[in-house]
PDB file of C-alpha atoms in Angstrom:
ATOM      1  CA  UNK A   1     124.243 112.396 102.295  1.00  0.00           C
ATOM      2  CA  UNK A   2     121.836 111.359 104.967  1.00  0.00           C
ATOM      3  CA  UNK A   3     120.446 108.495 103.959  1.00  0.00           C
ATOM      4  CA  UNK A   4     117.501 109.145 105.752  1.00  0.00           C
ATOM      5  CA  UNK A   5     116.334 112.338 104.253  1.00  0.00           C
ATOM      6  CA  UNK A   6     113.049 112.765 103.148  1.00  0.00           C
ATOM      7  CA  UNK A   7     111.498 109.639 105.781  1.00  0.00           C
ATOM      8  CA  UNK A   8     109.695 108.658 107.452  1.00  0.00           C
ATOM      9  CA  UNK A   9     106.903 110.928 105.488  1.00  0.00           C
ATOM     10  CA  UNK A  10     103.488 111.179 104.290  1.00  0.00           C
ATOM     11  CA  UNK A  11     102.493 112.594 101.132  1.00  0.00           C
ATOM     12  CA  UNK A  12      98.958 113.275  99.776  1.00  0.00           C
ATOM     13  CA  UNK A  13      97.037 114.584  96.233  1.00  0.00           C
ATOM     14  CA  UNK A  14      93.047 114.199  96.701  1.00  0.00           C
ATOM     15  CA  UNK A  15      91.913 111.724  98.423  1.00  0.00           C
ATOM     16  CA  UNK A  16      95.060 109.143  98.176  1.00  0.00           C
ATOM     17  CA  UNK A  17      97.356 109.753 100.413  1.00  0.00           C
ATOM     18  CA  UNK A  18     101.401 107.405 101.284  1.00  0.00           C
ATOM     19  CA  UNK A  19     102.128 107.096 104.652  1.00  0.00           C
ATOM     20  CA  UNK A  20     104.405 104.991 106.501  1.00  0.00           C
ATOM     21  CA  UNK A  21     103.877 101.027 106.999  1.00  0.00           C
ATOM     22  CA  UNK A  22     103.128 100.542 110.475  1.00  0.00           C
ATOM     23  CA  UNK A  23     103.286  97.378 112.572  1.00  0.00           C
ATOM     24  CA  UNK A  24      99.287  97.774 113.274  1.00  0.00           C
ATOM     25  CA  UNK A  25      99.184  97.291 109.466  1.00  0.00           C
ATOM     26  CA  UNK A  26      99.205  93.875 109.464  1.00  0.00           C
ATOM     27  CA  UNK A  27      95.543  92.983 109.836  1.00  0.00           C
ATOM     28  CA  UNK A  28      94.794  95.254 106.841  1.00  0.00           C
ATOM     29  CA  UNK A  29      97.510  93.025 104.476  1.00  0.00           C
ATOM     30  CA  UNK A  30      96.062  90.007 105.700  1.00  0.00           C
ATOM     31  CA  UNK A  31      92.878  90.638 104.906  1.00  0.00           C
ATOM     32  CA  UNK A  32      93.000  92.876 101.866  1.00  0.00           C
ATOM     33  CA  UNK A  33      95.571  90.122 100.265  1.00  0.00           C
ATOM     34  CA  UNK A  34      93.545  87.190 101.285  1.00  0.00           C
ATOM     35  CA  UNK A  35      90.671  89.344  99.551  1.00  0.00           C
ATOM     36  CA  UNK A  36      92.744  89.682  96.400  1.00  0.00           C
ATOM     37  CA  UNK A  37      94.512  86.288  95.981  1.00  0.00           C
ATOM     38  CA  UNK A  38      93.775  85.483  92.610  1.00  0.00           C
ATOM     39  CA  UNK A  39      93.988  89.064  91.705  1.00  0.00           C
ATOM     40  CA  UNK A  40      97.929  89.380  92.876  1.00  0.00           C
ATOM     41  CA  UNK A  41      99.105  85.984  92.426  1.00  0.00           C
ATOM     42  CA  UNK A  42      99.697  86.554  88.494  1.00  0.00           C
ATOM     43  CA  UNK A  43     102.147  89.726  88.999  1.00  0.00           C
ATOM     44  CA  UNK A  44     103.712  89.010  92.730  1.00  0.00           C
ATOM     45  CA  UNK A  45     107.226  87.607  93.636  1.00  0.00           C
ATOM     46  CA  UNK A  46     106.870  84.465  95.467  1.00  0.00           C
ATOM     47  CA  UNK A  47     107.851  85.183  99.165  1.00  0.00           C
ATOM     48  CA  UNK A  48     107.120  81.953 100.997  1.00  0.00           C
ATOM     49  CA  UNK A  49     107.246  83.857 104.353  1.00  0.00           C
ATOM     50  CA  UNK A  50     104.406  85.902 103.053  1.00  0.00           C
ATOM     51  CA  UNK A  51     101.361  84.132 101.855  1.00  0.00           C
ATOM     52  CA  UNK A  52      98.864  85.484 100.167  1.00  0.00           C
ATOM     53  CA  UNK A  53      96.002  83.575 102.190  1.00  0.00           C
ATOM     54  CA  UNK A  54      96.711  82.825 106.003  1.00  0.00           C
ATOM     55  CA  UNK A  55      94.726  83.533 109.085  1.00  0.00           C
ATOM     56  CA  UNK A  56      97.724  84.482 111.179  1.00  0.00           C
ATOM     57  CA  UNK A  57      99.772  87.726 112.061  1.00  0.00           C
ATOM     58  CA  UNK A  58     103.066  86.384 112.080  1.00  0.00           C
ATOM     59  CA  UNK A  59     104.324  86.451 108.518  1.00  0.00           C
ATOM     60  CA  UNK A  60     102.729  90.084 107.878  1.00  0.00           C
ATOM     61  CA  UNK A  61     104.500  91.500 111.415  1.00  0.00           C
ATOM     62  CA  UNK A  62     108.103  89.846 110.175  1.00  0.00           C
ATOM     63  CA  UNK A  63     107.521  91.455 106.865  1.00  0.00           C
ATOM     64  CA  UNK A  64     106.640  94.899 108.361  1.00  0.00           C
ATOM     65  CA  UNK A  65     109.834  94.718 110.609  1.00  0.00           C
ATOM     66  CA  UNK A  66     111.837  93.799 107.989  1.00  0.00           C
ATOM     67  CA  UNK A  67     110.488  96.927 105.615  1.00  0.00           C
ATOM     68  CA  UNK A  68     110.754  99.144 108.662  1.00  0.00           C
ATOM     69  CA  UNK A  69     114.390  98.047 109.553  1.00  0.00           C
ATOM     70  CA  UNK A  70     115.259  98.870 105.920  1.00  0.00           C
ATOM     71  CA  UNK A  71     113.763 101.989 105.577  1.00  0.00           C
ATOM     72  CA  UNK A  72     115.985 102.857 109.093  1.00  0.00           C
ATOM     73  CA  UNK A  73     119.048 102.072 106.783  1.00  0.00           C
ATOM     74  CA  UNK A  74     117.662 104.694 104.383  1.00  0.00           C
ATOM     75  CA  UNK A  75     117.288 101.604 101.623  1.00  0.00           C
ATOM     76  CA  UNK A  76     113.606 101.263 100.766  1.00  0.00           C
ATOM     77  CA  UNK A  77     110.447 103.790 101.386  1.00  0.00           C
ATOM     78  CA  UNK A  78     107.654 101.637 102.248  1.00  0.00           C
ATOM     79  CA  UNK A  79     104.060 102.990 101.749  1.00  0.00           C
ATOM     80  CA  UNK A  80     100.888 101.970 102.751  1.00  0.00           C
ATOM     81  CA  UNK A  81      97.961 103.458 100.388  1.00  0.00           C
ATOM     82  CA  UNK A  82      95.326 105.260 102.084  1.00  0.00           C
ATOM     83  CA  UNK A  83      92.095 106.268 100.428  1.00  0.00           C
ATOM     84  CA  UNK A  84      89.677 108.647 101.846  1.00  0.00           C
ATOM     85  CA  UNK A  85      91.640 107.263 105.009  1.00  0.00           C
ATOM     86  CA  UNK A  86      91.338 103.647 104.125  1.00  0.00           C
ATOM     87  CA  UNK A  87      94.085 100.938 103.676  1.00  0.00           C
ATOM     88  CA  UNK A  88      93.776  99.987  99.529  1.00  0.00           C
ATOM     89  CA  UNK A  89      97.553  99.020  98.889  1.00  0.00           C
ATOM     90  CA  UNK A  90     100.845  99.076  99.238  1.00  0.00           C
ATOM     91  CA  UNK A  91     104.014 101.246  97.163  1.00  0.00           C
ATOM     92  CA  UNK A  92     108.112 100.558  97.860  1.00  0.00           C
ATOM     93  CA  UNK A  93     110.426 102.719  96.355  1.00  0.00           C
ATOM     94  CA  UNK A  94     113.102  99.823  97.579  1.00  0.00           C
ATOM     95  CA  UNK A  95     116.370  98.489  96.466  1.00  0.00           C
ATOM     96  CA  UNK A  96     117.796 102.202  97.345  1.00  0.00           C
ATOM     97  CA  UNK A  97     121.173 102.389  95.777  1.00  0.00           C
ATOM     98  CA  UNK A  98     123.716 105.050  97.048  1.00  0.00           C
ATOM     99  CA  UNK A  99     126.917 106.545  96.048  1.00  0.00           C
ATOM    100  CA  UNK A 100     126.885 107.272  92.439  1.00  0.00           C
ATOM    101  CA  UNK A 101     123.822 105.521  91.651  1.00  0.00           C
ATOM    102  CA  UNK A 102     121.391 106.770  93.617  1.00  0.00           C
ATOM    103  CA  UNK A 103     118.806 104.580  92.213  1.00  0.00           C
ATOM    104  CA  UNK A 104     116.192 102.624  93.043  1.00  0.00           C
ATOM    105  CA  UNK A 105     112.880 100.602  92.127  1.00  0.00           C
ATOM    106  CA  UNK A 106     108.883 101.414  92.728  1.00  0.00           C
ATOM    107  CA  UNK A 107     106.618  98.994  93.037  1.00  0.00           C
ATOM    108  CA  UNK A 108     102.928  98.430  93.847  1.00  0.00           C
ATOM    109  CA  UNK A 109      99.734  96.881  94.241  1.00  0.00           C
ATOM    110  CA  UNK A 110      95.929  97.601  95.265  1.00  0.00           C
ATOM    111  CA  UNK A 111      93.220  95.807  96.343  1.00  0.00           C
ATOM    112  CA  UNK A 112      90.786  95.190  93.312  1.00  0.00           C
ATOM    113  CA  UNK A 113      87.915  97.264  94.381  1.00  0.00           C
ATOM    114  CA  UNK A 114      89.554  99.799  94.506  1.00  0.00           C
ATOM    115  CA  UNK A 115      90.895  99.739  90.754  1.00  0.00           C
ATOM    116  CA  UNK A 116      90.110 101.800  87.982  1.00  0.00           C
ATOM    117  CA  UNK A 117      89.856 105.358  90.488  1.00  0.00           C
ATOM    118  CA  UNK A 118      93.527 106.796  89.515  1.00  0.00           C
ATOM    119  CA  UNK A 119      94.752 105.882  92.223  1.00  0.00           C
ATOM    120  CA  UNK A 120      98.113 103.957  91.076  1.00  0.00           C
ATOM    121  CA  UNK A 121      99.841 106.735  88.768  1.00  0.00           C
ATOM    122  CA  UNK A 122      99.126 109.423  91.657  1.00  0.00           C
ATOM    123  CA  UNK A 123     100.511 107.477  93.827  1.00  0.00           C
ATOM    124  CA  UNK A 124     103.633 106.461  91.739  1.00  0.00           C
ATOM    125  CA  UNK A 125     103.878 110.147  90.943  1.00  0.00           C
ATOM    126  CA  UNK A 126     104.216 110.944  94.307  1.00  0.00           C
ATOM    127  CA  UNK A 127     106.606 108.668  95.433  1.00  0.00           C
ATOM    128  CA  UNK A 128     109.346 109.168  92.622  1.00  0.00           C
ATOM    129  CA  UNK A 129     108.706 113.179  92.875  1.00  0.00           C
ATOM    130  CA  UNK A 130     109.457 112.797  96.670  1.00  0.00           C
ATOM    131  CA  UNK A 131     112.517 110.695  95.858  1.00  0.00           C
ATOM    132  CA  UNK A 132     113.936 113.307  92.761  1.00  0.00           C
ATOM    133  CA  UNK A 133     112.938 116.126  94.879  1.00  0.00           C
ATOM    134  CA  UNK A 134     113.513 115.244  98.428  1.00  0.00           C
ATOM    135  CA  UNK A 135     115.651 112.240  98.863  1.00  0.00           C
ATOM    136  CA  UNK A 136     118.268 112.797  96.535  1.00  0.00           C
ATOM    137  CA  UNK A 137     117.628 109.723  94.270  1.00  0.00           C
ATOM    138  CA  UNK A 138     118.509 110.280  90.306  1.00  0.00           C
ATOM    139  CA  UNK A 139     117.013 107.097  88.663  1.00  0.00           C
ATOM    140  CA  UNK A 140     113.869 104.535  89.360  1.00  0.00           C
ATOM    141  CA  UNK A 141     112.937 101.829  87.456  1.00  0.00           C
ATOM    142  CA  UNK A 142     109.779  99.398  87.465  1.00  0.00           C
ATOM    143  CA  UNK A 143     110.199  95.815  86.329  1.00  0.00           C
ATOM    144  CA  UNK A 144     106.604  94.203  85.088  1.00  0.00           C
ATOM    145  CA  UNK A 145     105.940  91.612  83.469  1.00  0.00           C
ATOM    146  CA  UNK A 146     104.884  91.800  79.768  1.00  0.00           C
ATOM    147  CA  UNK A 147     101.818  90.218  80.619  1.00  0.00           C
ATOM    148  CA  UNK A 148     101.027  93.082  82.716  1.00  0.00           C
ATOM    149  CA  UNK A 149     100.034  95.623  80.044  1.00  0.00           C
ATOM    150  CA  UNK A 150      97.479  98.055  82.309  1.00  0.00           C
ATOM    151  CA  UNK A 151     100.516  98.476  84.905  1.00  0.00           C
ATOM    152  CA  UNK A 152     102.859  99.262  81.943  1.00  0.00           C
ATOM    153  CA  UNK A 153     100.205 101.762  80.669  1.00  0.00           C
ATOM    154  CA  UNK A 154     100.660 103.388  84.524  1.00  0.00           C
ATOM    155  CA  UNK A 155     104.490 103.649  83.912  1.00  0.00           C
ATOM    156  CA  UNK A 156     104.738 104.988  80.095  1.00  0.00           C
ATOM    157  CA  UNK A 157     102.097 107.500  80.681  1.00  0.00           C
ATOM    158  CA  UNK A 158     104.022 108.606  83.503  1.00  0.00           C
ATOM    159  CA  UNK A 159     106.801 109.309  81.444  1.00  0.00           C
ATOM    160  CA  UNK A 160     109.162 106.200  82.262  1.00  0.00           C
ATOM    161  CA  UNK A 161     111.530 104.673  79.045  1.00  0.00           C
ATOM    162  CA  UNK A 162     111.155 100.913  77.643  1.00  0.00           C
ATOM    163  CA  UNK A 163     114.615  99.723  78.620  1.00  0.00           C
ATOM    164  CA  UNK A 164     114.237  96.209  77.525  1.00  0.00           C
ATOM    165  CA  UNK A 165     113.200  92.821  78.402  1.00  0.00           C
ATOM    166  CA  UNK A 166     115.460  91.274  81.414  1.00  0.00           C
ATOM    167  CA  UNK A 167     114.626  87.102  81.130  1.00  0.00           C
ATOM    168  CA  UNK A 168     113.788  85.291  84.043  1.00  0.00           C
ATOM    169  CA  UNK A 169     114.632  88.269  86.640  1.00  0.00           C
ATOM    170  CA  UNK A 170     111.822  87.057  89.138  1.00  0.00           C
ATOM    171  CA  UNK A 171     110.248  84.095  90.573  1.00  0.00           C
ATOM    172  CA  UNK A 172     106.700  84.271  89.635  1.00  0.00           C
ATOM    173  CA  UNK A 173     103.512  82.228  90.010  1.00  0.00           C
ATOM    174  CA  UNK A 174     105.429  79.426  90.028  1.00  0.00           C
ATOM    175  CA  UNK A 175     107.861  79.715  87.141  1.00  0.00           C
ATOM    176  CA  UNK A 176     110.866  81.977  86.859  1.00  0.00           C
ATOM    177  CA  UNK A 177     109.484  85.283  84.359  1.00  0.00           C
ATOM    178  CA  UNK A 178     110.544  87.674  81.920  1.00  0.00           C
ATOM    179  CA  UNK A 179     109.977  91.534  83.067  1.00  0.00           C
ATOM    180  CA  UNK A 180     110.303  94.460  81.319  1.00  0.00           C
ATOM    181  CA  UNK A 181     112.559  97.279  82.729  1.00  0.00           C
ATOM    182  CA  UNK A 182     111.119 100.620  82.681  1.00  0.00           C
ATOM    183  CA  UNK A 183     113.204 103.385  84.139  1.00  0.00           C
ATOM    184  CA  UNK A 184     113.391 107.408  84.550  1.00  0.00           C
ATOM    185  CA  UNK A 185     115.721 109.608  86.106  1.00  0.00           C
ATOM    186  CA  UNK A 186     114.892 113.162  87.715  1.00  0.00           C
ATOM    187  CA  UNK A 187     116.153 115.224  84.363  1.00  0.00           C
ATOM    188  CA  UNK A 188     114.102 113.564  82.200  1.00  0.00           C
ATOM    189  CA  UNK A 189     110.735 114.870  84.676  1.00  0.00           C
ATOM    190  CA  UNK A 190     111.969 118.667  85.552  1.00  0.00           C
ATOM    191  CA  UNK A 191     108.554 119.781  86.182  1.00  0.00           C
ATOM    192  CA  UNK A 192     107.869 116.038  87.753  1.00  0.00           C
ATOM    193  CA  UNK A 193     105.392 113.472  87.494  1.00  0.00           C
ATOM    194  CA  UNK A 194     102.598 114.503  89.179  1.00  0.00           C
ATOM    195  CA  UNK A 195     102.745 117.489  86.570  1.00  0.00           C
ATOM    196  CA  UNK A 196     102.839 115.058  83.837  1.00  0.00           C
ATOM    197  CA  UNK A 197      99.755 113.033  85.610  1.00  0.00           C
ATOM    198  CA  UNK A 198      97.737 116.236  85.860  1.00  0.00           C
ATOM    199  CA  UNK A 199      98.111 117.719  82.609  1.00  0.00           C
ATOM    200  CA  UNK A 200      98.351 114.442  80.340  1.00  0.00           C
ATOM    201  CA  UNK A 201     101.822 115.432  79.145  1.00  0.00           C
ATOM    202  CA  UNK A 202     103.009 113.168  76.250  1.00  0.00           C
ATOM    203  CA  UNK A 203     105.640 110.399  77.439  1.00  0.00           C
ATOM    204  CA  UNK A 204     106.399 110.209  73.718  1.00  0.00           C
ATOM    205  CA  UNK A 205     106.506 107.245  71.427  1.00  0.00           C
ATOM    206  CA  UNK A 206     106.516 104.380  73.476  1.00  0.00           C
ATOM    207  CA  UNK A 207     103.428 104.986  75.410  1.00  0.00           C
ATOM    208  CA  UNK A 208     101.089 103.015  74.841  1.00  0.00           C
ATOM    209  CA  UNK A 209      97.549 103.789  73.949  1.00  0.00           C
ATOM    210  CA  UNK A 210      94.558 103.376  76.150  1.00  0.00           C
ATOM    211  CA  UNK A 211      92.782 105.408  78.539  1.00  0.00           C
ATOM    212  CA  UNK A 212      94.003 109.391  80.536  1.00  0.00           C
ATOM    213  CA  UNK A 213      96.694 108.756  83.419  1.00  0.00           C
ATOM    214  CA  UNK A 214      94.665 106.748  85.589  1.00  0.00           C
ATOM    215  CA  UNK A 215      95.726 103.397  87.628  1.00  0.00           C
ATOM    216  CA  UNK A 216      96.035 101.560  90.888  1.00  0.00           C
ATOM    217  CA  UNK A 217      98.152 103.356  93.559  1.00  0.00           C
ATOM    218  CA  UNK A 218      97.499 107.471  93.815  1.00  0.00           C
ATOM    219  CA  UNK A 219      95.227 109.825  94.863  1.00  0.00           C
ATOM    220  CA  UNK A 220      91.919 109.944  93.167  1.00  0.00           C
ATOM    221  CA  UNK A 221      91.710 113.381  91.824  1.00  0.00           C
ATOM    222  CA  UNK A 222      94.419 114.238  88.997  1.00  0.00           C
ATOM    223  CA  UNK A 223      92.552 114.839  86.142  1.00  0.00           C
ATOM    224  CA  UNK A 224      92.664 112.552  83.301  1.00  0.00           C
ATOM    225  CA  UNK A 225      90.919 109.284  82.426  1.00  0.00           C
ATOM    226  CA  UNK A 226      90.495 105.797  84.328  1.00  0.00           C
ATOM    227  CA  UNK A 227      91.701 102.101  83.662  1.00  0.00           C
ATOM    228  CA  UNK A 228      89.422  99.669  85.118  1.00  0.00           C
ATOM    229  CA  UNK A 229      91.529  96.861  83.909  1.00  0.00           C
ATOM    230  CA  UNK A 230      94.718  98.158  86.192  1.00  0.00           C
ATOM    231  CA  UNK A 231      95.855  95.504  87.786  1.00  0.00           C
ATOM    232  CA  UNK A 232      98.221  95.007  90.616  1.00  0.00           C
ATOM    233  CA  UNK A 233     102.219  95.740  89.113  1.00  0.00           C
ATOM    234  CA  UNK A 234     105.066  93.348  90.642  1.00  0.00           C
ATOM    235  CA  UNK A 235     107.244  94.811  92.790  1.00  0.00           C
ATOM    236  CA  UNK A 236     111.043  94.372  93.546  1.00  0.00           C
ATOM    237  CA  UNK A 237     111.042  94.239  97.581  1.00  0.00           C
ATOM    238  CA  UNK A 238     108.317  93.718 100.023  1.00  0.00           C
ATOM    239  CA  UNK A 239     105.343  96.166  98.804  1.00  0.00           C
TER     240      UNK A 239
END
């Protein structure tokens, strides 16, 4: 398989729209995380080389090259999340595995004003449709924290399974923390998840309740309720 099938790409529903990290991104994360520090630090892996508040460049660049050289290698997608053409967030379907895996992880985060506007499940929609559909990839999971309940309402609505707690699988706000693994694969979403966004499809008894498909990372636009309380969701590789 070509590992680089399906990327680089952009993908859009409404108004939200994924499209490729680029290196001129980097004064958008700086600012937009500096903006958002307290609102990230509670759900983010601690990456010393990436700060949440600095005034230089340099970290955000290195990060960007290193996203850009793995997404060469065909082993993460790295997103930036546009809204009405502006830079609110970031989404990595990363950790790619291969051969008879073909797996991976999505994660995500937005900046805070933008919250609330469906913007995270179209986005997450997107991405793993893209990845069942286009790239080849059978399963994705998201690991969040159980803290985290409005990004776990994003994922169950979406249609992804409760697979358990994993303890202590990331470094977190200054402690090691338990996450949750949710996961899907591409036969349990044969009509997708932007389908499932749109029409409010059931994702069946462990969904939680709360508020129509609406979150932090896609397109504004699929019909359904909002969540202002969505936070930003940790991710598993430089979002």
């Amino acid at each position: 398989m070509n590992r680089r099938q399906g990327w680089p790409v952009t993908l859009q529903e409404g108004l939200v729209a994924l499209r490729p990290l680029r290196l001129r991104d980097a004064a958008a994360l700086r600012d937009t995380r500096a903006r958002n520090e307290e609102w990230l630090r509670p759900w983010e892996p601690t990456y010393p080389e990436m700060p949440l508040r600095t005034t230089g460049l340099t970290p955000y660049v290195s990060m960007l090259q290193a996203v850009r050289r793995e997404a060469r290698q065909g082993l993460s997608m790295p997103w930036a999340v546009t809204y009405d053409g502006r830079f609110v967030g970031q989404l990595t379907v990363g950790a790619i595995v291969w051969g008879s895996a073909r797996s991976a992880q999505v994660g995500y985060w937005i900046d805070s004003a933008y919250a609330g506007h469906g913007i995270t499940p179209t986005a997450v929609a997107l991405a793993v449709d893209h990845s069942f559909l286009r790239v080849g990839l059978h399963r994705i999971e998201a690991n969040i924290r159980p803290e985290n309940r409005a990004s776990r309402r994003v994922v169950t609505k979406l249609g992804f399974r409760d697979e358990g707690v994993r303890r202590r699988q990331l470094h977190i706000d200054g402690a090691w923390r338990d996450h949750i693994c949710y996961a899907v694969t591409a036969e349990e979403v044969p009509q997708g998840l932007m389908y499932r966004w749109r029409h409010g499809t059931p994702s069946g008894p462990s969904a939680e309740s709360g508020s129509g498909p609406g979150s932090a990372l896609g397109p504004q636009g699929p019909k359904g309720g909002r969540d202002p309380r969505d936070p930003a969701s940790p991710y598993p590789g430089p979002n």
